[in-house]
CSV table of C-alpha atoms in Angstrom, one decimal:
chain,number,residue,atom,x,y,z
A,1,UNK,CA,30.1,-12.9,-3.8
A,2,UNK,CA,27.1,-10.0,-2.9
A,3,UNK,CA,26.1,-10.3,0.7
A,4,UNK,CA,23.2,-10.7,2.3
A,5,UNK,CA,21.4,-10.4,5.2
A,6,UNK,CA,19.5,-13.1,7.2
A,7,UNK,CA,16.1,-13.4,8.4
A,8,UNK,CA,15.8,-13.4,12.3
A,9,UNK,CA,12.5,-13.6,14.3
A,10,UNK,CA,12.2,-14.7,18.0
A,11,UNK,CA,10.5,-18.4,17.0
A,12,UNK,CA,11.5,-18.6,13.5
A,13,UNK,CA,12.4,-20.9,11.0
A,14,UNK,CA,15.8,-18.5,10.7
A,15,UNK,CA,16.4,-17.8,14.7
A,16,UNK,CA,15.4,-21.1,16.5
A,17,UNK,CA,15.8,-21.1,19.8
A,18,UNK,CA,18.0,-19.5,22.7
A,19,UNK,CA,21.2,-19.3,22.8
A,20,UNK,CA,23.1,-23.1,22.9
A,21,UNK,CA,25.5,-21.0,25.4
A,22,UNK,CA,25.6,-17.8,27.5
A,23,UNK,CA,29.2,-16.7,25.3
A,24,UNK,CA,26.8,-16.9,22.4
A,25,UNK,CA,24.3,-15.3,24.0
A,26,UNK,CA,26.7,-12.6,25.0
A,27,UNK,CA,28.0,-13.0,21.3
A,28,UNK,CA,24.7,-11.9,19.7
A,29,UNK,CA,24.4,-9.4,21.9
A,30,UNK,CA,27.5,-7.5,20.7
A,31,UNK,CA,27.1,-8.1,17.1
A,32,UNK,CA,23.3,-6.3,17.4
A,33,UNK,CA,24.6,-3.5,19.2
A,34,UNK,CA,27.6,-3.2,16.2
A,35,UNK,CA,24.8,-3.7,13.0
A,36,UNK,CA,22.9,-1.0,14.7
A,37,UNK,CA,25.3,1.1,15.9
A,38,UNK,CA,26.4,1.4,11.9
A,39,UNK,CA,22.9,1.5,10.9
A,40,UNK,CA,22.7,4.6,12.8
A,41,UNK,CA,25.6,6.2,11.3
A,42,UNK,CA,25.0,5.1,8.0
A,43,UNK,CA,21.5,6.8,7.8
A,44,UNK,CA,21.5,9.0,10.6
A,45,UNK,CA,18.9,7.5,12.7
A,46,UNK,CA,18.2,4.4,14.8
A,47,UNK,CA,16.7,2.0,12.6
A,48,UNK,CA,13.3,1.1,14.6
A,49,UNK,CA,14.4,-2.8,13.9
A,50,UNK,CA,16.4,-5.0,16.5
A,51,UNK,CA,18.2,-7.6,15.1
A,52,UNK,CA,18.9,-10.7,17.4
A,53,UNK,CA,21.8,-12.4,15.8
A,54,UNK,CA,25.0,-12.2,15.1
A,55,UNK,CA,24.8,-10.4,11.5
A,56,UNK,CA,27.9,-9.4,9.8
A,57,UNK,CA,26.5,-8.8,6.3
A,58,UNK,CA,24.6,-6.3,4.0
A,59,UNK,CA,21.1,-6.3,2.5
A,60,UNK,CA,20.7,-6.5,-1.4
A,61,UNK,CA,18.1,-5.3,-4.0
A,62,UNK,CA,14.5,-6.7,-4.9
A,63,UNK,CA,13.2,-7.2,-8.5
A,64,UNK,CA,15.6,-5.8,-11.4
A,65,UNK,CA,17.4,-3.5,-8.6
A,66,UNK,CA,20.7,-2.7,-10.2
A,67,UNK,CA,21.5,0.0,-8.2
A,68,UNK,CA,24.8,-0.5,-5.9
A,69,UNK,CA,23.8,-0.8,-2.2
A,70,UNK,CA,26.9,-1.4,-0.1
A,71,UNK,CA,27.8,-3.1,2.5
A,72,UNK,CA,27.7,-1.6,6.2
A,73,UNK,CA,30.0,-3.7,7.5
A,74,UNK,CA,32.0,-4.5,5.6
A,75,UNK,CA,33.0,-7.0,3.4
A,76,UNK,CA,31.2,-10.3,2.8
A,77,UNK,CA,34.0,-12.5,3.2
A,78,UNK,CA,33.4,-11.9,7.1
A,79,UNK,CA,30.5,-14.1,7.3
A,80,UNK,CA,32.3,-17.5,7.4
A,81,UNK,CA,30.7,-21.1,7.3
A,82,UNK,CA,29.8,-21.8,10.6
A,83,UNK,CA,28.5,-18.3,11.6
A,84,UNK,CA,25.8,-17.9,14.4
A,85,UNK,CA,22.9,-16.0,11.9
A,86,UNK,CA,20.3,-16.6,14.5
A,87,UNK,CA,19.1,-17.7,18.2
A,88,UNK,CA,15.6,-18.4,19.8
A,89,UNK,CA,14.0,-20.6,21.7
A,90,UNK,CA,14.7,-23.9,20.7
A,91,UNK,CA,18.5,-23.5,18.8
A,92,UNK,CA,20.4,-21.5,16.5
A,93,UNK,CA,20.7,-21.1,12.8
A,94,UNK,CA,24.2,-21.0,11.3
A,95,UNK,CA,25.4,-20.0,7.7
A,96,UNK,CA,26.8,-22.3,5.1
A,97,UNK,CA,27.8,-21.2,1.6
A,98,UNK,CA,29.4,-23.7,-0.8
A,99,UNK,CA,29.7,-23.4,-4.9
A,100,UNK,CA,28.0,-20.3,-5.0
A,101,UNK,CA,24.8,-21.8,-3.2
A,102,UNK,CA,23.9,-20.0,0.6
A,103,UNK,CA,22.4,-22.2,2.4
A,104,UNK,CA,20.5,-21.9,6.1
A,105,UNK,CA,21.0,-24.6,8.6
A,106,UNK,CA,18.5,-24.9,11.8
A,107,UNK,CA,19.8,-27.0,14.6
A,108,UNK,CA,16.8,-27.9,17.1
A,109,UNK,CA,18.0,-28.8,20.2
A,110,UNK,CA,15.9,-32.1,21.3
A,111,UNK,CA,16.2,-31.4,25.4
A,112,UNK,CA,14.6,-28.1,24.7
A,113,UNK,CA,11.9,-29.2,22.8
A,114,UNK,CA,11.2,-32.6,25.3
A,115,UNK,CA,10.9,-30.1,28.6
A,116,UNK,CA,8.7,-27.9,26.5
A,117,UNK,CA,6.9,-30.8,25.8
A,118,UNK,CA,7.3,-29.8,22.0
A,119,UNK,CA,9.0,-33.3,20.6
A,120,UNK,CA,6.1,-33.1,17.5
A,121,UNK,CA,6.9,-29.6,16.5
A,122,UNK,CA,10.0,-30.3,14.5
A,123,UNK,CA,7.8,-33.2,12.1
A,124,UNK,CA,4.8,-30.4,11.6
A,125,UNK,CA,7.6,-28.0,10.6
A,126,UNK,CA,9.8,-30.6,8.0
A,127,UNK,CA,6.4,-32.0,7.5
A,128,UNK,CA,4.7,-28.5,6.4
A,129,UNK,CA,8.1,-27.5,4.1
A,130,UNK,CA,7.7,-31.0,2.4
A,131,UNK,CA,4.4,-30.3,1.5
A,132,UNK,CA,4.6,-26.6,0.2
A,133,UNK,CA,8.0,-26.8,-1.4
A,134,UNK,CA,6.2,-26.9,-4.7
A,135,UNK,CA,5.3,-23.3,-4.3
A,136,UNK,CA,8.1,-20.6,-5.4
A,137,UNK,CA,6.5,-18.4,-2.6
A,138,UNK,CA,8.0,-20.7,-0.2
A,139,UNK,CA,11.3,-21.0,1.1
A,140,UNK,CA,13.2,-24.0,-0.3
A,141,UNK,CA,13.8,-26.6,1.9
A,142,UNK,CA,16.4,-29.5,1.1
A,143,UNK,CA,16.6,-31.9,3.8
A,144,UNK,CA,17.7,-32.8,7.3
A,145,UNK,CA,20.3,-34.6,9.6
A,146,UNK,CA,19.3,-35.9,12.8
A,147,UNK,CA,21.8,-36.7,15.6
A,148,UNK,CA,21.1,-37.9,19.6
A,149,UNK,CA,21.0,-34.4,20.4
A,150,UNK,CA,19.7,-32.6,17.3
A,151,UNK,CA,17.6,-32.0,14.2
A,152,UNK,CA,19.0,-29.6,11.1
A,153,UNK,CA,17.5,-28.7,8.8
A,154,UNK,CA,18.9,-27.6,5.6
A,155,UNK,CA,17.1,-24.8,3.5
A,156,UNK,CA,17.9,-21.9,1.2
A,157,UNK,CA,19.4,-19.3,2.4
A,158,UNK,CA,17.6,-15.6,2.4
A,159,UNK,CA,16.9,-11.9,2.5
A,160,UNK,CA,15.2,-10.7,5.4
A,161,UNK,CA,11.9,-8.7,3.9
A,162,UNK,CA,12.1,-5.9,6.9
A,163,UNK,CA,15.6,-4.9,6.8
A,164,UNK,CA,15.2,-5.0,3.5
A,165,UNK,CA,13.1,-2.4,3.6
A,166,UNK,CA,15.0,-0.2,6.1
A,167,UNK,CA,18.0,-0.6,3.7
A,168,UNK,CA,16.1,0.2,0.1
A,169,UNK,CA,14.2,2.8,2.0
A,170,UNK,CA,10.9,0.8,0.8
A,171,UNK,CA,7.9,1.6,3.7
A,172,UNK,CA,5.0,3.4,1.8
A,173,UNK,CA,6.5,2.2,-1.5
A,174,UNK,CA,3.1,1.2,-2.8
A,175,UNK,CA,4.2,-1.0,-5.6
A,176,UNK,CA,6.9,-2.8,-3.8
A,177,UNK,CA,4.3,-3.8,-1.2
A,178,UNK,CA,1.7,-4.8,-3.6
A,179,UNK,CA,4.0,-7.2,-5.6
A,180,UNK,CA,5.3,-8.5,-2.0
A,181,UNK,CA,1.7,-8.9,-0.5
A,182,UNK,CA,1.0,-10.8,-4.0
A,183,UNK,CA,3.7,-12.8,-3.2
A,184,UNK,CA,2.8,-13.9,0.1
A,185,UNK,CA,-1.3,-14.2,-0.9
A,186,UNK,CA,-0.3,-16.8,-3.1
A,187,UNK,CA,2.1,-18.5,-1.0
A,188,UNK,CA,-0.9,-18.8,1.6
A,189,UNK,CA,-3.3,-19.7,-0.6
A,190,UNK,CA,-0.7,-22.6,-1.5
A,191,UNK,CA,-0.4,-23.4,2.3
A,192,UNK,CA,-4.3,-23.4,2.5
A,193,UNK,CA,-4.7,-25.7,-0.1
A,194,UNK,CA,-2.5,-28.7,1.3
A,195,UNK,CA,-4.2,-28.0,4.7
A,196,UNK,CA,-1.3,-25.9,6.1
A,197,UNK,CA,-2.2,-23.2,8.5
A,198,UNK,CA,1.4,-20.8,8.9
A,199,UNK,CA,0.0,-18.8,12.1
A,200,UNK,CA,3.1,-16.7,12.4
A,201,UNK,CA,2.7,-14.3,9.0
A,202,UNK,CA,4.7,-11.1,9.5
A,203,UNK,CA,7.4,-9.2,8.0
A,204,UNK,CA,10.4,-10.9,9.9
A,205,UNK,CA,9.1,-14.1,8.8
A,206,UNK,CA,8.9,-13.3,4.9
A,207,UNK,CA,12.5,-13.3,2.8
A,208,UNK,CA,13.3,-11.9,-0.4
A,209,UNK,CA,14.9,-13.7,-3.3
A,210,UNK,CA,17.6,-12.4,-4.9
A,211,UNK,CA,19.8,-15.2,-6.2
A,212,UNK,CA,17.2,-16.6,-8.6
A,213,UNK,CA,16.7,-15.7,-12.5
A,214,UNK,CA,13.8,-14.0,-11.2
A,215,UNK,CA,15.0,-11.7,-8.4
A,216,UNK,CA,12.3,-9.7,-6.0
A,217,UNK,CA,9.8,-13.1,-5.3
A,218,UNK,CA,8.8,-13.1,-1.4
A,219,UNK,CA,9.1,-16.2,0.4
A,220,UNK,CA,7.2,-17.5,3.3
A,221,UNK,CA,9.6,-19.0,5.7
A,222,UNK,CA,9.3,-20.0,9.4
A,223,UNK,CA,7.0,-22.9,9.4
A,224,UNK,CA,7.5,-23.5,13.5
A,225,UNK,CA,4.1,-22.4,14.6
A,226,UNK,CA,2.8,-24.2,11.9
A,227,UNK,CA,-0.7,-26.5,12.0
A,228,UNK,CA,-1.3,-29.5,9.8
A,229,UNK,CA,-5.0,-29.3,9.3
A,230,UNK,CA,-8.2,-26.8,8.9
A,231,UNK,CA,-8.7,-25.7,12.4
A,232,UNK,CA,-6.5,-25.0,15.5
A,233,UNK,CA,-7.1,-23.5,19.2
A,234,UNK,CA,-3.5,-23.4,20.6
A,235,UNK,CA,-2.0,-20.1,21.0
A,236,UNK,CA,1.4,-19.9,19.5
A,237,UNK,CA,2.4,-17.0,17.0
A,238,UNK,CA,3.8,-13.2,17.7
A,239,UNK,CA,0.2,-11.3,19.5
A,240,UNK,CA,0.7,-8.4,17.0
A,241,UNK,CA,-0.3,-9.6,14.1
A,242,UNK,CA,-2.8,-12.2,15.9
A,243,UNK,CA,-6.8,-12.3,14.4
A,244,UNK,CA,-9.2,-11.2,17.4
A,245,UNK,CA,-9.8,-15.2,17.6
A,246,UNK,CA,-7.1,-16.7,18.3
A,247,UNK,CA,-6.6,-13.1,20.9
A,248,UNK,CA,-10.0,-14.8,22.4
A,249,UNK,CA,-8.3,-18.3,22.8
A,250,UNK,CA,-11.4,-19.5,20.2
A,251,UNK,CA,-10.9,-22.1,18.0
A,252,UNK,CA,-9.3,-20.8,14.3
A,253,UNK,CA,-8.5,-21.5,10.8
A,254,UNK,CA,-7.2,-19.9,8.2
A,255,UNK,CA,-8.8,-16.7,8.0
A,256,UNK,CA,-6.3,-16.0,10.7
A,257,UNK,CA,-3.7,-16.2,8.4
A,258,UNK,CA,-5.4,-13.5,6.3
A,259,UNK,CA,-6.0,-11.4,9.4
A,260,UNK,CA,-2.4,-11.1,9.7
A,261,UNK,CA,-1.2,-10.3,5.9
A,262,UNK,CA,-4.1,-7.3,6.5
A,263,UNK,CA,-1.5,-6.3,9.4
A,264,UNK,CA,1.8,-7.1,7.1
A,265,UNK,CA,1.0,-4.8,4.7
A,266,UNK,CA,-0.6,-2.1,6.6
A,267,UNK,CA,3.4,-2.0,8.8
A,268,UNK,CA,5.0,-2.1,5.0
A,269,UNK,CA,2.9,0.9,3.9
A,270,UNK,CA,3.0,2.7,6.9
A,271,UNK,CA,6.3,1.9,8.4
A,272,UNK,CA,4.8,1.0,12.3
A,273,UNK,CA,2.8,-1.7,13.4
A,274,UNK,CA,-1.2,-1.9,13.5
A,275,UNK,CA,-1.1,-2.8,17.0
A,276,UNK,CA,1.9,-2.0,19.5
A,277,UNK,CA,2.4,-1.5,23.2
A,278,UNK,CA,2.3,-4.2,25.9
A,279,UNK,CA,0.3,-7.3,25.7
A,280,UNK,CA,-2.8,-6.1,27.0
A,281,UNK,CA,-3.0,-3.0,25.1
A,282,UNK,CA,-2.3,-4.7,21.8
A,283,UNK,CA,-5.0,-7.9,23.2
A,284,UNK,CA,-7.3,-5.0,23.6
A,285,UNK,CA,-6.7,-3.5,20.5
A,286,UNK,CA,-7.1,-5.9,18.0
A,287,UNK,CA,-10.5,-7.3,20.1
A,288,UNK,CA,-12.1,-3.9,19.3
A,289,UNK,CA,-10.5,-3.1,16.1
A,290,UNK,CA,-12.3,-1.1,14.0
A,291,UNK,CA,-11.1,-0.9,10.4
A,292,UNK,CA,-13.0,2.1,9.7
A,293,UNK,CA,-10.6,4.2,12.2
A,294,UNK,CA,-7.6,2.9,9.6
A,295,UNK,CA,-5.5,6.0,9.1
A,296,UNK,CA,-6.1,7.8,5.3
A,297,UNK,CA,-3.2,6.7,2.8
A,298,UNK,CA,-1.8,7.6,-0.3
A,299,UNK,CA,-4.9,6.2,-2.4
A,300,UNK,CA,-7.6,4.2,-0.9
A,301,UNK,CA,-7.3,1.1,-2.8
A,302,UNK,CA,-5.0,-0.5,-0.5
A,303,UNK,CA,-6.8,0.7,2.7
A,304,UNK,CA,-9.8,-0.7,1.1
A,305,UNK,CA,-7.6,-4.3,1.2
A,306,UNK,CA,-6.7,-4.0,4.4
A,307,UNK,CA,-10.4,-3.5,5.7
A,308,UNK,CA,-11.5,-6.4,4.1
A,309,UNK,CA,-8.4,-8.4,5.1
A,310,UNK,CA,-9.3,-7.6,9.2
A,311,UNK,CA,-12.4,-8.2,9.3
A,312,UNK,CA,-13.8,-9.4,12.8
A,313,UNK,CA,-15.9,-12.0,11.6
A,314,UNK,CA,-13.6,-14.4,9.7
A,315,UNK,CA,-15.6,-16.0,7.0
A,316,UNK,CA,-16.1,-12.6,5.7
A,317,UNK,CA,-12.6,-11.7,5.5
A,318,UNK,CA,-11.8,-11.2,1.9
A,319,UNK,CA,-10.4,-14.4,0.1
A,320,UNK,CA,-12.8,-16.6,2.4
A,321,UNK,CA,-15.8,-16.3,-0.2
A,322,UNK,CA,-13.9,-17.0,-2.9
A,323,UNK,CA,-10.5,-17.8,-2.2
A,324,UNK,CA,-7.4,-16.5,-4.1
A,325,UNK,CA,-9.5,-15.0,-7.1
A,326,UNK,CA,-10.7,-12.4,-4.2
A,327,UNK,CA,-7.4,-11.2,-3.8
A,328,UNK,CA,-6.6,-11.4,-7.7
A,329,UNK,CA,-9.6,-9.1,-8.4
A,330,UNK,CA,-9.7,-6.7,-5.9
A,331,UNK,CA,-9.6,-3.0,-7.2
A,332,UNK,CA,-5.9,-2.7,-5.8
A,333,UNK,CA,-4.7,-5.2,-8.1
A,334,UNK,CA,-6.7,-3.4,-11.2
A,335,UNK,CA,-4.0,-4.2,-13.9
A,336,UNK,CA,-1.4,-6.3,-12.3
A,337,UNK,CA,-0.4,-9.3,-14.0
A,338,UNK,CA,-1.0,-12.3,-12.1
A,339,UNK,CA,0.0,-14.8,-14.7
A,340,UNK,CA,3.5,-13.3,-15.1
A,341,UNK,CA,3.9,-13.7,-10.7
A,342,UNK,CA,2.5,-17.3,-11.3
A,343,UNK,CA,5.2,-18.1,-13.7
A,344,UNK,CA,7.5,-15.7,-11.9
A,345,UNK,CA,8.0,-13.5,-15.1
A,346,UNK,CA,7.5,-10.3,-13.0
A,347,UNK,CA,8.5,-6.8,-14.5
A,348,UNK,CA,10.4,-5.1,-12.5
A,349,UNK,CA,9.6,-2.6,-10.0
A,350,UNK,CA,10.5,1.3,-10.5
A,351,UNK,CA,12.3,1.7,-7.4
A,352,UNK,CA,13.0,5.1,-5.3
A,353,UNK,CA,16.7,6.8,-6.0
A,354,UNK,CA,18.7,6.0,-2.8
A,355,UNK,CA,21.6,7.4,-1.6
A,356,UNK,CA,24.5,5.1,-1.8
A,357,UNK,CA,26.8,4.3,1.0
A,358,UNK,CA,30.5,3.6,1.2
A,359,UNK,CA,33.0,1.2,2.0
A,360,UNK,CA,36.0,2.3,4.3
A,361,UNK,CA,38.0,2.7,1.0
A,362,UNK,CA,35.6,5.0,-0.5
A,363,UNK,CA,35.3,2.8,-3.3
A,364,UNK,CA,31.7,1.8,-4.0
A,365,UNK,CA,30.7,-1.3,-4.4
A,366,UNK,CA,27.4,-3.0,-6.9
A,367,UNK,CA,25.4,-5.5,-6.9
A,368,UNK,CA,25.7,-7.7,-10.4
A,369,UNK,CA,23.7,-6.0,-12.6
A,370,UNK,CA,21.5,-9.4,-13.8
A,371,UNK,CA,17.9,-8.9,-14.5
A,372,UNK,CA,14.8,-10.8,-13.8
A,373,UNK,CA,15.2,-14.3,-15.4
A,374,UNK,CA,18.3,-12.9,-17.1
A,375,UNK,CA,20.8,-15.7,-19.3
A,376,UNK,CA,23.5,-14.4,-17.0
A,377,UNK,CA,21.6,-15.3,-13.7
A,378,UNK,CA,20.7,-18.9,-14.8
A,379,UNK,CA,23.8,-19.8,-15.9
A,380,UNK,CA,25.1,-19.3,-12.5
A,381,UNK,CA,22.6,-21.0,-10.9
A,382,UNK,CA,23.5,-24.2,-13.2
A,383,UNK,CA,27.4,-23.6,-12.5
A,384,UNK,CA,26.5,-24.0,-8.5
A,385,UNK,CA,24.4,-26.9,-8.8
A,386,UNK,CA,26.8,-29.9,-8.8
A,387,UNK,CA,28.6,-28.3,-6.0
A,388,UNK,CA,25.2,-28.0,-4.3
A,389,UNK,CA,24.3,-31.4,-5.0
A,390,UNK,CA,27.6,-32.6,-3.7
A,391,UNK,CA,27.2,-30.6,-0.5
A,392,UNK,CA,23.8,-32.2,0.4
A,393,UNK,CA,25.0,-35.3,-0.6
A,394,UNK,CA,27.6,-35.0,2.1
A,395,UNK,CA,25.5,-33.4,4.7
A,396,UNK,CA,22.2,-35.5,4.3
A,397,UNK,CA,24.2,-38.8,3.1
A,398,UNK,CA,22.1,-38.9,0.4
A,399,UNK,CA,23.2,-41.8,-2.3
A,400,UNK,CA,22.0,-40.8,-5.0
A,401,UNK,CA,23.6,-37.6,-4.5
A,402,UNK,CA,26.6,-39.1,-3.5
A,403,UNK,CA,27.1,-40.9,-6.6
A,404,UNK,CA,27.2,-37.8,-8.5
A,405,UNK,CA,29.9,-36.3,-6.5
């Protein structure tokens, strides 16, 4: 079984909540210490991320990636059903594989949520993945249990998009970003649609699928800031990658949303964030933003998206006019093939050579080499389903899943 590494943000759908003890706590605090310490040695440089869970795992490939990215800590049989992937404000996420099928499961803890005064959160969330798990730039959600003290909920489990691209060595890899940003357009444009508002878009919150028959799709995940509805005024959501509205404490909709994929792939092409530094400076920063003072890239078609991405005034923020079709047609996507994302028949992406890393045997270890929508890749996914089915049907006491088992 490849590894894989989990997404973690500080109110995300894979890192809810603090800590449900201070050993955890304490837990999570030595396994970020370990994944960066190796980080470091492996590349030879402190990775600028800072994972906040307990991560014993590896990252693997986007699109057709065939190339062998090992493990940097060892083996994948380490990460055990049951382990801590996550901790945030309002739980923990722990890991369950069984038949072949990962899966993610979010325990909200219910005193947390009553002395934030945040009961209804956990029904917009389950409420908002119900509704969107049509799209395939969403992640999969599959149910939940409910207990006196808590709510899980059971989705796919996935790659986290930044490490990712600290692994593959991906920031300023124009193409990766531009089939990723596609990605994540559509998903909102989905979200928008069903009257969804995500208000938490950034890289920690968007996971890569590898597993599928068509590896390299980006997921939205993290619906825990999410608004049912067309407009909003509270302020929940990470301040970086906020619109100069909701910075204002105005009243919003979903042009924010587009605000902050302008800021997602600016830090994919660039590798740092639009806006950094303490609150006020970052406040500050995005109130006066400027998009003419972006810095020059590579080619100016993607500048050109971002500007019209973070726009101050948010009716004229690109796909506001004229929805999705603004995105589809914009000089940056000149000759990408929107049909084949749509029915996720991608070609794959002409990575950069990397350097391969080695296990403590000096034996290097590979990804399988299965292609997008590959014979070899479906056929697994239909061996794994019956064990899947028989795990939710345990899990969620689901009859009619039950029955099959």
């Amino acid at each position: 079984m490849e590894p894989i590494m989990f997404g973690v943000s500080g109110m995300g759908l894979y890192s809810i909540g603090a800590s449900a003890s201070v050993s955890a706590a304490a837990s999570t605090a030595t396994a970020t210490a370990a994944v960066t310490t190796a980080a470091t040695v492996a590349t030879g440089t402190a990775p600028f991320w800072a994972p906040a869970a307990a991560v014993t795992c590896a990252v693997v490939g986007i699109a057709a990636l065939t190339k062998a990215i090992v493990d940097l800590t060892g083996s994948d049989k380490e990460l055990q059903n049951g382990a801590i992937l996550g901790t945030g404000a309002f739980g923990r996420v722990t890991y369950h594989s069984e038949g072949g099928r990962r899966f993610a499961l979010k325990s909200i803890d219910h005193k947390i949520l009553q002395v934030r005064k945040m009961e209804g959160s956990i029904a917009v969330e389950r409420r908002a993945l119900e509704m969107c798990g049509e799209s395939p730039f969403v992640v999969k959600y599959f149910g939940q249990t409910v207990t006196s003290a808590t709510t899980v909920l059971i989705m796919e489990c996935l790659e986290d998009l930044t490490m990712a691209y600290n692994r593959l060595q991906l920031w300023g890899h124009e193409a990766s970003v531009k089939m990723h940003a596609a990605c994540v357009a559509e998903g909102l444009s989905f979200l928008h649609q069903k009257g969804v508002i995500h208000r938490d878009i950034k890289p920690r919150n968007l996971l890569l699928d590898t597993q599928s028959c068509t590896p390299g799709i980006c997921k939205i995940a993290d619906f825990g800031s999410a608004k049912l509805g067309n407009r909003a005024l509270t302020f929940v959501g990470t301040v970086e990658y906020m619109a100069p509205e909701r910075v204002r404490r105005d009243d919003y909709g979903t042009a924010a949303d587009w605000w902050s994929l302008g800021c997602v792939v600016y830090e994919l092409l660039l590798g740092q964030k639009m806006f950094a530094g303490a609150i006020e400076e970052v406040h500050a920063s995005i109130i006066n933003f400027d998009p003419a003072n972006l810095p020059r890239m590579c080619s100016s078609a993607p500048e050109f998206f971002i500007r019209e991405l973070c726009v101050e005034e948010p009716s004229q923020r690109l796909p506001m006019g004229s929805g999705i079709r603004g995105i589809r047609q914009h000089c940056w996507y000149c000759g990408f093939q929107w049909p084949k994302l749509a029915n996720q028949e991608h070609s794959p992406i002409q990575l950069p050579k990397l350097a391969l890393h080695r296990h403590h045997n000096d034996q290097t270890r590979g990804l399988p080499k299965v292609g997008c929508g590959s014979a070899e890749a479906c056929k697994e996914q239909v061996a794994c389903s019956k064990a899947t089915a028989k795990f939710l049907g345990r899990v969620l006491k689901t009859p009619q899943l039950q029955s099959d088992m």
